[in-house]
Backbone as CSV, one residue per row, in Angstrom:
resi,resn,N_x,N_y,N_z,CA_x,CA_y,CA_z,C_x,C_y,C_z
1,MET,-18.818,1.619,-28.582,-19.931,1.733,-27.476,-19.579,1.300,-26.264
2,THR,-19.735,1.847,-24.871,-19.028,1.547,-23.687,-20.244,0.542,-22.909
3,ALA,-19.956,0.011,-22.026,-20.404,-0.996,-21.578,-21.837,-0.625,-20.630
4,ALA,-22.022,0.816,-20.512,-23.071,1.111,-19.778,-24.066,1.597,-21.103
5,GLU,-23.513,2.077,-22.142,-24.236,2.245,-23.329,-24.929,0.992,-23.713
6,THR,-24.143,-0.093,-23.956,-24.924,-1.259,-24.322,-25.964,-1.650,-23.257
7,ALA,-25.436,-2.024,-22.053,-26.871,-2.318,-21.074,-27.757,-0.909,-21.185
8,LEU,-28.019,-0.029,-21.632,-29.139,0.727,-21.837,-29.731,0.268,-23.159
9,LEU,-29.226,-0.325,-24.240,-29.827,-0.945,-25.296,-30.612,-2.029,-24.942
10,ARG,-30.076,-2.789,-23.749,-30.574,-3.961,-23.580,-31.581,-3.793,-22.456
11,GLY,-31.828,-2.676,-21.972,-32.715,-2.512,-20.728,-32.088,-2.824,-19.404
12,GLY,-30.800,-2.274,-19.240,-30.207,-2.338,-18.255,-28.777,-3.205,-17.932
13,PRO,-27.931,-3.231,-17.263,-26.665,-3.837,-17.009,-27.136,-5.275,-16.755
14,ARG,-26.291,-6.422,-17.518,-26.306,-7.408,-17.147,-25.332,-7.819,-15.683
15,TYR,-25.739,-9.214,-15.276,-25.262,-9.648,-14.205,-23.825,-9.626,-14.224
16,GLY,-22.901,-8.662,-13.147,-21.589,-8.541,-13.101,-21.091,-7.081,-13.981
17,GLU,-21.962,-6.679,-14.582,-21.584,-5.524,-15.369,-22.204,-4.048,-14.476
18,GLY,-23.116,-4.500,-13.381,-24.060,-3.246,-12.654,-22.852,-2.394,-12.410
19,ARG,-21.998,-2.325,-11.788,-21.370,-1.513,-10.822,-20.529,-0.474,-11.804
20,ALA,-19.886,-1.320,-12.626,-18.884,-0.442,-14.064,-20.121,0.314,-14.752
21,ALA,-21.315,-0.209,-15.111,-22.244,0.529,-15.280,-22.702,1.877,-14.830
22,LEU,-22.643,1.600,-13.492,-23.451,2.464,-12.646,-22.205,3.717,-12.666
23,LEU,-21.350,3.475,-12.528,-20.020,4.426,-12.366,-19.953,5.384,-13.889
24,ALA,-19.834,4.102,-14.878,-19.951,4.818,-16.230,-21.111,6.121,-16.433
25,ALA,-22.414,5.520,-15.686,-23.295,6.371,-15.785,-23.590,7.954,-14.737
26,ALA,-22.719,7.633,-13.733,-22.231,8.864,-12.862,-21.317,9.759,-13.239
27,VAL,-20.144,8.923,-14.293,-19.528,9.696,-14.999,-19.943,10.773,-15.634
28,ARG,-20.942,10.145,-16.614,-21.685,10.951,-17.855,-22.815,11.851,-16.919
29,VAL,-23.366,11.682,-16.031,-24.694,12.378,-15.533,-23.295,13.670,-15.090
30,GLY,-22.099,13.496,-14.242,-21.248,14.582,-13.699,-20.977,15.473,-14.857
31,ALA,-20.576,15.002,-16.110,-20.224,15.544,-16.965,-20.974,16.410,-17.764
32,THR,-22.590,15.926,-18.061,-23.058,16.425,-18.783,-24.114,17.394,-17.860
33,ARG,-24.312,17.086,-17.075,-25.390,17.948,-15.753,-24.966,18.787,-14.447
34,GLY,-23.404,18.418,-14.414,-22.619,18.716,-13.195,-23.210,17.644,-11.925
35,LEU,-22.131,17.993,-10.991,-21.946,17.334,-9.403,-23.358,17.772,-9.125
36,ARG,-23.812,18.924,-9.453,-25.340,19.246,-8.375,-26.461,18.171,-9.127
37,HIS,-26.458,17.817,-9.953,-27.472,16.893,-10.390,-26.812,15.328,-10.107
38,LEU,-25.736,15.285,-9.591,-25.353,13.560,-9.600,-25.976,13.097,-8.290
39,THR,-27.170,12.682,-8.728,-28.050,11.343,-7.715,-28.308,10.351,-7.890
40,TYR,-28.652,9.553,-6.868,-29.113,8.356,-7.418,-29.906,8.301,-8.336
41,ARG,-31.198,9.131,-8.383,-32.019,8.540,-9.392,-31.644,9.228,-11.008
42,SER,-30.442,10.404,-10.973,-30.093,10.507,-12.098,-29.352,9.346,-12.756
43,VAL,-28.717,8.581,-11.798,-27.439,7.890,-12.134,-28.464,6.618,-12.893
44,ALA,-29.480,6.342,-11.813,-29.931,5.213,-12.205,-30.735,5.704,-13.616
45,ALA,-31.427,6.578,-13.745,-32.192,6.791,-14.870,-31.256,6.724,-16.071
46,GLU,-29.629,7.075,-15.968,-28.728,7.134,-16.906,-28.328,5.704,-17.268
47,ALA,-28.543,4.516,-16.323,-27.902,3.254,-16.724,-29.070,2.577,-17.118
48,GLY,-30.130,3.166,-16.611,-31.481,2.348,-16.858,-31.841,1.223,-15.794
49,VAL,-31.733,1.356,-14.853,-31.976,0.572,-13.719,-32.888,1.655,-12.206
50,ALA,-33.129,0.753,-11.353,-34.073,1.342,-10.348,-33.053,1.904,-9.499
51,HIS,-33.190,2.940,-8.875,-32.602,3.990,-8.207,-31.683,3.217,-6.939
52,GLY,-32.646,2.248,-6.200,-32.350,1.710,-5.155,-30.842,0.780,-5.725
53,LEU,-30.615,0.239,-6.601,-29.488,-0.243,-7.110,-28.102,0.534,-6.688
54,VAL,-28.258,1.911,-7.044,-27.583,2.621,-6.826,-26.832,2.838,-5.622
55,ALA,-27.859,2.816,-4.583,-27.877,3.097,-3.235,-27.140,1.718,-2.442
56,HIS,-27.689,0.713,-3.130,-27.078,-0.922,-2.688,-25.495,-0.470,-3.026
57,HIS,-25.159,-0.232,-4.118,-23.882,-0.466,-4.785,-22.932,0.480,-3.916
58,PHE,-23.362,1.682,-3.476,-22.595,2.685,-2.823,-22.665,3.188,-1.603
59,GLY,-24.224,3.465,-1.287,-24.479,3.526,0.414,-24.518,5.021,0.440
60,SER,-23.589,5.928,-0.270,-23.720,7.025,-0.131,-23.429,8.237,-1.210
61,ARG,-23.892,9.300,-1.382,-23.633,9.943,-2.633,-21.987,10.371,-2.456
62,ASP,-21.463,10.510,-1.691,-19.864,10.711,-1.496,-19.235,9.596,-1.944
63,ALA,-19.324,8.273,-1.531,-18.891,7.366,-1.856,-19.124,7.100,-3.464
64,LEU,-19.911,7.139,-4.062,-20.428,7.204,-5.732,-19.615,8.140,-6.463
65,ILE,-19.305,9.465,-5.697,-18.611,10.410,-6.155,-17.300,10.164,-6.357
66,GLU,-16.691,9.603,-5.075,-15.464,9.257,-5.207,-15.087,8.012,-6.038
67,GLU,-15.656,6.801,-5.964,-15.511,5.739,-6.746,-15.829,6.118,-8.727
68,ALA,-16.441,7.165,-8.429,-16.814,7.617,-9.908,-15.405,8.026,-10.354
69,LEU,-15.135,8.924,-9.404,-13.535,9.750,-9.884,-12.582,8.380,-9.804
70,GLN,-12.184,7.493,-9.132,-11.494,6.501,-9.253,-11.551,6.008,-10.693
71,PHE,-12.874,5.746,-11.369,-13.042,4.984,-12.367,-12.597,6.048,-13.705
72,SER,-12.914,7.382,-13.349,-12.488,8.259,-14.734,-10.922,8.345,-14.548
73,LEU,-10.291,8.281,-13.266,-8.978,8.361,-13.396,-7.925,7.623,-13.730
74,ASP,-8.842,6.084,-13.824,-8.144,4.762,-14.082,-7.948,5.430,-15.870
75,HIS,-9.117,5.873,-16.152,-8.887,6.059,-17.764,-7.659,6.955,-18.085
76,GLY,-7.926,8.154,-17.290,-6.952,9.496,-17.763,-5.501,8.828,-17.417
77,VAL,-5.096,8.391,-16.239,-3.819,8.145,-15.979,-3.208,7.077,-17.390
78,ALA,-4.180,6.132,-17.474,-3.768,4.939,-18.825,-3.390,5.950,-20.068
79,SER,-3.662,7.152,-20.397,-3.560,7.677,-21.449,-2.193,8.542,-21.532
80,LEU,-1.427,8.583,-20.404,-0.134,9.384,-19.941,1.090,8.607,-20.979
81,SER,0.776,7.132,-21.469,1.857,6.995,-21.967,1.516,5.703,-22.942
82,SER,1.814,5.372,-24.409,0.840,4.591,-25.093,1.983,3.185,-24.744
83,ALA,3.094,3.589,-24.065,3.817,2.235,-23.815,4.487,2.257,-22.001
84,PRO,3.309,1.914,-21.505,3.678,2.357,-19.988,5.383,1.594,-19.768
85,GLY,6.164,2.443,-18.782,7.605,1.622,-18.247,8.294,1.703,-19.465
86,SER,8.157,1.880,-20.867,9.237,1.809,-21.530,10.337,2.635,-21.737
87,GLY,9.901,3.814,-21.471,11.075,4.782,-21.116,11.544,5.449,-22.128
88,ASP,10.150,5.169,-23.277,10.073,5.908,-24.628,9.482,7.247,-24.426
89,VAL,10.324,8.400,-24.748,9.741,9.621,-24.630,8.621,10.154,-25.769
90,SER,8.606,8.964,-26.827,7.460,9.419,-28.050,6.165,9.031,-27.727
91,ALA,6.381,7.696,-26.794,5.459,7.379,-26.054,4.265,7.906,-25.266
92,LEU,4.808,9.304,-24.820,4.517,9.791,-24.004,3.263,10.840,-24.328
93,PHE,2.208,10.500,-23.866,1.097,11.509,-24.066,0.244,10.874,-25.331
94,VAL,0.509,10.400,-26.034,0.138,9.778,-27.024,-0.993,9.473,-27.124
95,GLY,-1.666,8.649,-25.972,-3.323,8.624,-25.765,-3.956,9.488,-25.024
96,VAL,-3.441,10.725,-25.006,-4.328,11.822,-24.549,-5.215,12.317,-25.485
97,THR,-5.152,12.591,-26.695,-6.159,13.063,-27.423,-7.641,11.799,-27.426
98,SER,-6.678,10.794,-27.852,-7.421,9.799,-28.087,-8.669,9.523,-26.948
99,TRP,-7.996,9.365,-25.741,-8.724,9.367,-24.347,-9.695,10.221,-24.282
100,PHE,-9.437,11.159,-24.640,-10.669,12.574,-24.949,-11.609,12.382,-25.373
101,GLU,-11.033,11.907,-27.100,-11.885,11.813,-28.242,-13.048,10.306,-27.614
102,GLN,-12.583,9.281,-27.226,-13.318,8.064,-26.990,-13.804,8.451,-25.764
103,ASP,-13.752,9.021,-24.418,-14.035,9.211,-22.997,-14.069,10.522,-22.928
104,ALA,-14.503,11.379,-23.495,-14.646,12.721,-23.153,-15.230,12.958,-21.655
105,ASP,-15.878,12.262,-21.442,-16.873,12.427,-20.051,-16.019,12.103,-18.891
106,ASP,-14.774,11.629,-19.259,-14.118,11.426,-17.897,-13.181,12.492,-17.604
107,ALA,-12.661,13.172,-18.640,-11.877,14.946,-18.382,-13.108,15.571,-17.953
108,VAL,-14.053,15.941,-18.516,-14.924,16.748,-18.232,-15.526,16.658,-16.631
109,PHE,-15.944,15.191,-16.099,-16.209,14.815,-14.987,-15.155,15.579,-14.052
110,GLN,-14.052,15.071,-14.259,-12.890,15.577,-13.462,-13.052,16.982,-13.182
111,TYR,-13.066,17.633,-14.153,-13.056,19.322,-14.344,-14.256,19.952,-13.491
112,GLU,-15.378,18.878,-13.791,-16.338,19.530,-13.005,-16.186,19.483,-11.092
113,LEU,-15.667,17.887,-11.187,-15.174,17.919,-9.671,-14.190,19.071,-8.919
114,ILE,-13.413,19.310,-9.981,-12.154,20.221,-9.416,-13.090,21.835,-9.219
115,LEU,-13.882,21.992,-9.984,-14.454,23.376,-10.008,-15.951,23.211,-9.123
116,GLU,-16.466,22.584,-9.054,-17.100,22.029,-7.520,-15.988,22.488,-6.614
117,SER,-15.454,21.775,-6.204,-14.485,21.729,-4.946,-14.241,23.247,-4.319
118,ARG,-14.465,24.290,-5.372,-14.145,25.581,-4.862,-15.207,25.860,-4.371
119,ARG,-16.568,25.458,-4.254,-17.441,26.146,-4.025,-17.896,24.664,-2.542
120,ARG,-17.490,23.927,-2.558,-17.697,22.776,-1.536,-16.278,22.265,-1.357
121,PRO,-15.872,22.477,-0.172,-14.483,21.956,0.315,-14.254,20.916,0.621
122,GLU,-15.590,20.292,1.102,-14.936,18.816,1.357,-14.664,18.045,0.215
123,LEU,-14.822,18.504,-0.881,-14.619,17.841,-2.210,-13.032,17.947,-2.759
124,ARG,-12.679,18.884,-1.829,-10.872,19.123,-2.139,-10.262,18.111,-2.063
125,PRO,-10.098,16.942,-0.858,-9.301,16.018,-0.568,-9.481,15.280,-2.034
126,HIS,-10.498,14.754,-2.480,-10.940,14.286,-4.143,-9.995,14.761,-4.971
127,VAL,-10.044,15.874,-4.917,-9.323,16.878,-5.999,-7.582,16.897,-5.834
128,GLU,-7.116,16.955,-4.766,-5.756,16.337,-4.184,-5.440,14.984,-4.549
129,ARG,-6.346,14.033,-4.433,-5.712,12.934,-4.625,-5.758,12.673,-6.353
130,LEU,-6.641,13.062,-6.677,-6.724,12.970,-8.654,-5.170,14.000,-8.784
131,TYR,-5.268,15.156,-8.586,-3.651,15.477,-9.091,-2.844,14.841,-8.640
132,GLU,-2.589,13.963,-7.472,-1.453,13.482,-7.058,-1.565,12.204,-7.788
133,ALA,-2.542,11.415,-8.238,-2.254,10.210,-9.013,-1.662,10.812,-10.068
134,TYR,-2.140,11.812,-11.178,-1.564,11.988,-12.224,-0.198,12.173,-12.036
135,ARG,0.218,13.282,-11.145,1.669,13.583,-10.896,2.412,12.216,-10.586
136,GLU,2.197,11.596,-9.776,2.785,10.583,-9.281,2.913,9.190,-10.603
137,ALA,1.990,9.159,-11.352,2.080,8.293,-12.767,2.747,9.120,-13.770
138,LEU,2.960,10.246,-13.903,3.919,10.897,-15.101,5.137,10.805,-14.238
139,ARG,5.369,10.984,-13.138,6.821,10.762,-12.366,7.124,9.385,-12.663
140,VAL,6.593,8.469,-12.798,7.119,7.058,-12.893,7.513,6.911,-14.425
141,GLU,6.451,7.430,-15.415,6.764,7.725,-16.667,8.018,8.572,-16.836
142,MET,8.418,9.758,-16.750,9.337,10.490,-17.056,10.551,10.052,-16.023
143,LYS,10.299,9.210,-15.184,11.824,8.805,-14.711,12.368,7.247,-15.411
144,ALA,11.156,6.533,-15.978,11.633,5.571,-16.801,11.980,5.946,-17.983
145,CYS,11.758,7.338,-18.582,12.478,8.061,-19.759,13.887,8.502,-19.537
146,GLY,14.494,8.492,-18.174,15.623,8.997,-18.076,15.551,10.334,-17.896
147,LEU,14.476,11.027,-17.472,14.320,12.335,-17.220,14.557,12.437,-15.795
148,PRO,14.817,13.746,-15.272,15.472,14.163,-14.161,14.258,13.613,-13.043
149,ASP,14.333,13.192,-12.133,13.486,12.623,-10.796,13.187,14.210,-10.028
150,ASP,12.590,15.089,-10.583,12.355,16.426,-9.703,10.724,16.245,-10.006
151,LEU,10.365,16.636,-8.795,9.027,17.135,-8.367,8.481,18.273,-9.305
152,ASN,9.401,19.288,-9.140,8.730,20.839,-9.588,8.671,20.262,-11.196
153,LEU,9.565,19.746,-12.045,9.627,19.437,-13.270,8.112,18.778,-13.573
154,VAL,7.887,17.662,-12.838,6.887,16.902,-12.871,5.493,17.823,-12.620
155,HIS,5.690,18.778,-11.835,4.504,19.583,-11.578,4.310,20.397,-12.896
156,LEU,5.306,20.763,-13.448,5.584,21.871,-14.649,4.951,21.186,-15.865
157,VAL,5.398,19.787,-15.980,4.891,19.142,-17.236,3.375,18.979,-17.139
158,PHE,2.784,18.185,-15.646,1.443,18.378,-15.444,0.731,19.347,-15.897
159,ALA,0.968,20.656,-15.315,0.495,21.595,-15.584,0.272,22.130,-16.891
160,ALA,1.249,21.814,-17.998,0.870,21.866,-19.454,0.189,20.840,-19.640
161,LEU,0.083,19.749,-19.866,-0.651,18.827,-20.207,-2.353,18.840,-19.628
162,ASP,-2.389,19.434,-18.302,-3.391,19.719,-17.915,-4.303,20.933,-18.471
163,GLY,-3.191,21.866,-18.601,-3.954,22.824,-19.641,-4.285,22.615,-20.993
164,LEU,-3.555,21.769,-21.586,-3.926,21.499,-22.967,-5.387,20.525,-22.879
165,VAL,-5.495,19.414,-21.979,-6.736,18.755,-21.919,-7.898,19.381,-21.601
166,PHE,-7.717,20.642,-20.564,-8.813,21.660,-20.529,-9.149,22.504,-21.417
167,GLN,-8.047,23.220,-22.708,-8.364,23.647,-23.854,-8.945,22.680,-24.783
168,GLN,-8.719,21.467,-24.841,-9.380,20.091,-25.674,-10.760,20.100,-25.165
169,VAL,-11.031,20.173,-24.041,-12.450,19.882,-23.336,-13.145,21.461,-23.633
170,CYS,-12.675,22.329,-23.727,-13.385,23.760,-24.108,-13.386,24.098,-25.691
171,LEU,-12.367,23.888,-26.280,-12.440,24.393,-27.777,-12.495,23.328,-28.717
172,GLY,-11.879,22.094,-28.069,-12.041,20.977,-29.237,-10.995,21.070,-30.398
173,GLN,-9.776,21.515,-30.244,-8.649,21.701,-31.044,-8.076,20.713,-31.504
174,THR,-8.393,19.430,-31.791,-7.394,18.453,-31.359,-5.869,18.798,-32.398
175,GLY,-5.755,19.285,-33.530,-4.794,19.700,-34.087,-4.035,20.248,-33.266
176,ALA,-4.377,21.412,-32.726,-3.335,22.300,-31.476,-2.994,21.356,-30.807
177,THR,-3.883,20.811,-30.201,-3.611,19.768,-28.582,-1.900,18.875,-29.059
178,GLU,-2.360,18.236,-30.203,-1.754,17.354,-30.916,-0.100,18.213,-30.980
179,ALA,-0.200,19.342,-31.636,0.983,19.796,-32.024,1.713,20.499,-30.642
180,ALA,0.950,21.026,-29.767,1.385,21.285,-28.601,2.157,19.782,-27.552
181,LEU,1.542,18.814,-27.965,1.887,17.734,-27.291,3.220,17.158,-28.016
182,ASP,3.513,17.312,-29.617,4.641,17.111,-29.940,5.713,17.971,-29.360
183,GLN,5.286,19.194,-29.216,6.643,20.269,-28.323,6.870,19.839,-27.123
184,LEU,5.789,19.260,-26.599,6.353,19.014,-25.148,7.315,17.670,-25.188
185,ARG,6.740,16.712,-25.714,7.411,15.593,-26.011,9.181,16.241,-26.683
186,GLY,9.222,16.439,-27.369,10.633,17.418,-28.108,11.252,17.908,-27.204
187,LEU,10.470,18.979,-26.320,11.678,19.480,-24.879,11.957,18.549,-23.947
188,LEU,11.351,17.508,-23.721,11.523,16.467,-22.625,12.529,15.477,-23.153
189,SER,12.620,15.526,-24.775,13.444,14.870,-25.127,14.926,15.394,-24.991
190,ARG,14.796,16.671,-24.971,16.051,17.580,-24.868,16.612,17.505,-23.279
191,LEU,16.004,17.291,-22.420,16.145,17.191,-21.248,17.056,15.723,-20.686
192,ARG,16.747,14.896,-21.583,17.246,13.571,-21.174,19.120,13.545,-21.245
């Protein structure tokens, strides 16, 4: 159970948990209802607090979206390796399916933001930052594994990973995702 879910059961977040609970609620609202429904009121209702608290913490809807993206991104980037910096190719992508199973809203929120940026160009810098953060974290992990420090290779591997996560979001075929990730790790091992 997440901090925000626990807060809802208690009637709202405890002191010091408010910001994280609001960010988790924003991610859930964005994932389940889309970014167009991400408002102070919808986030407050999801978190079990007054909507003024959301405005107090974030000041603008854009700031709320930006911080919710960073909140979800932190979880996603952490799933790239089960042993960050270790150089162990077999640790790459091990946490991807478990991240999705535990925090599916993070991935769905990110895809909602990506798709909404086609309709709202002002969101594009957020999407660029999202992709850049994933590619840079992946580049660091691949370099630690002794793989070539090649931005085109990083882009290719991330595109494969991104596509697999998107299919997991849409189809929920964990077994197929795991098998494909095993194949991807095998290909990367042979490149070393």
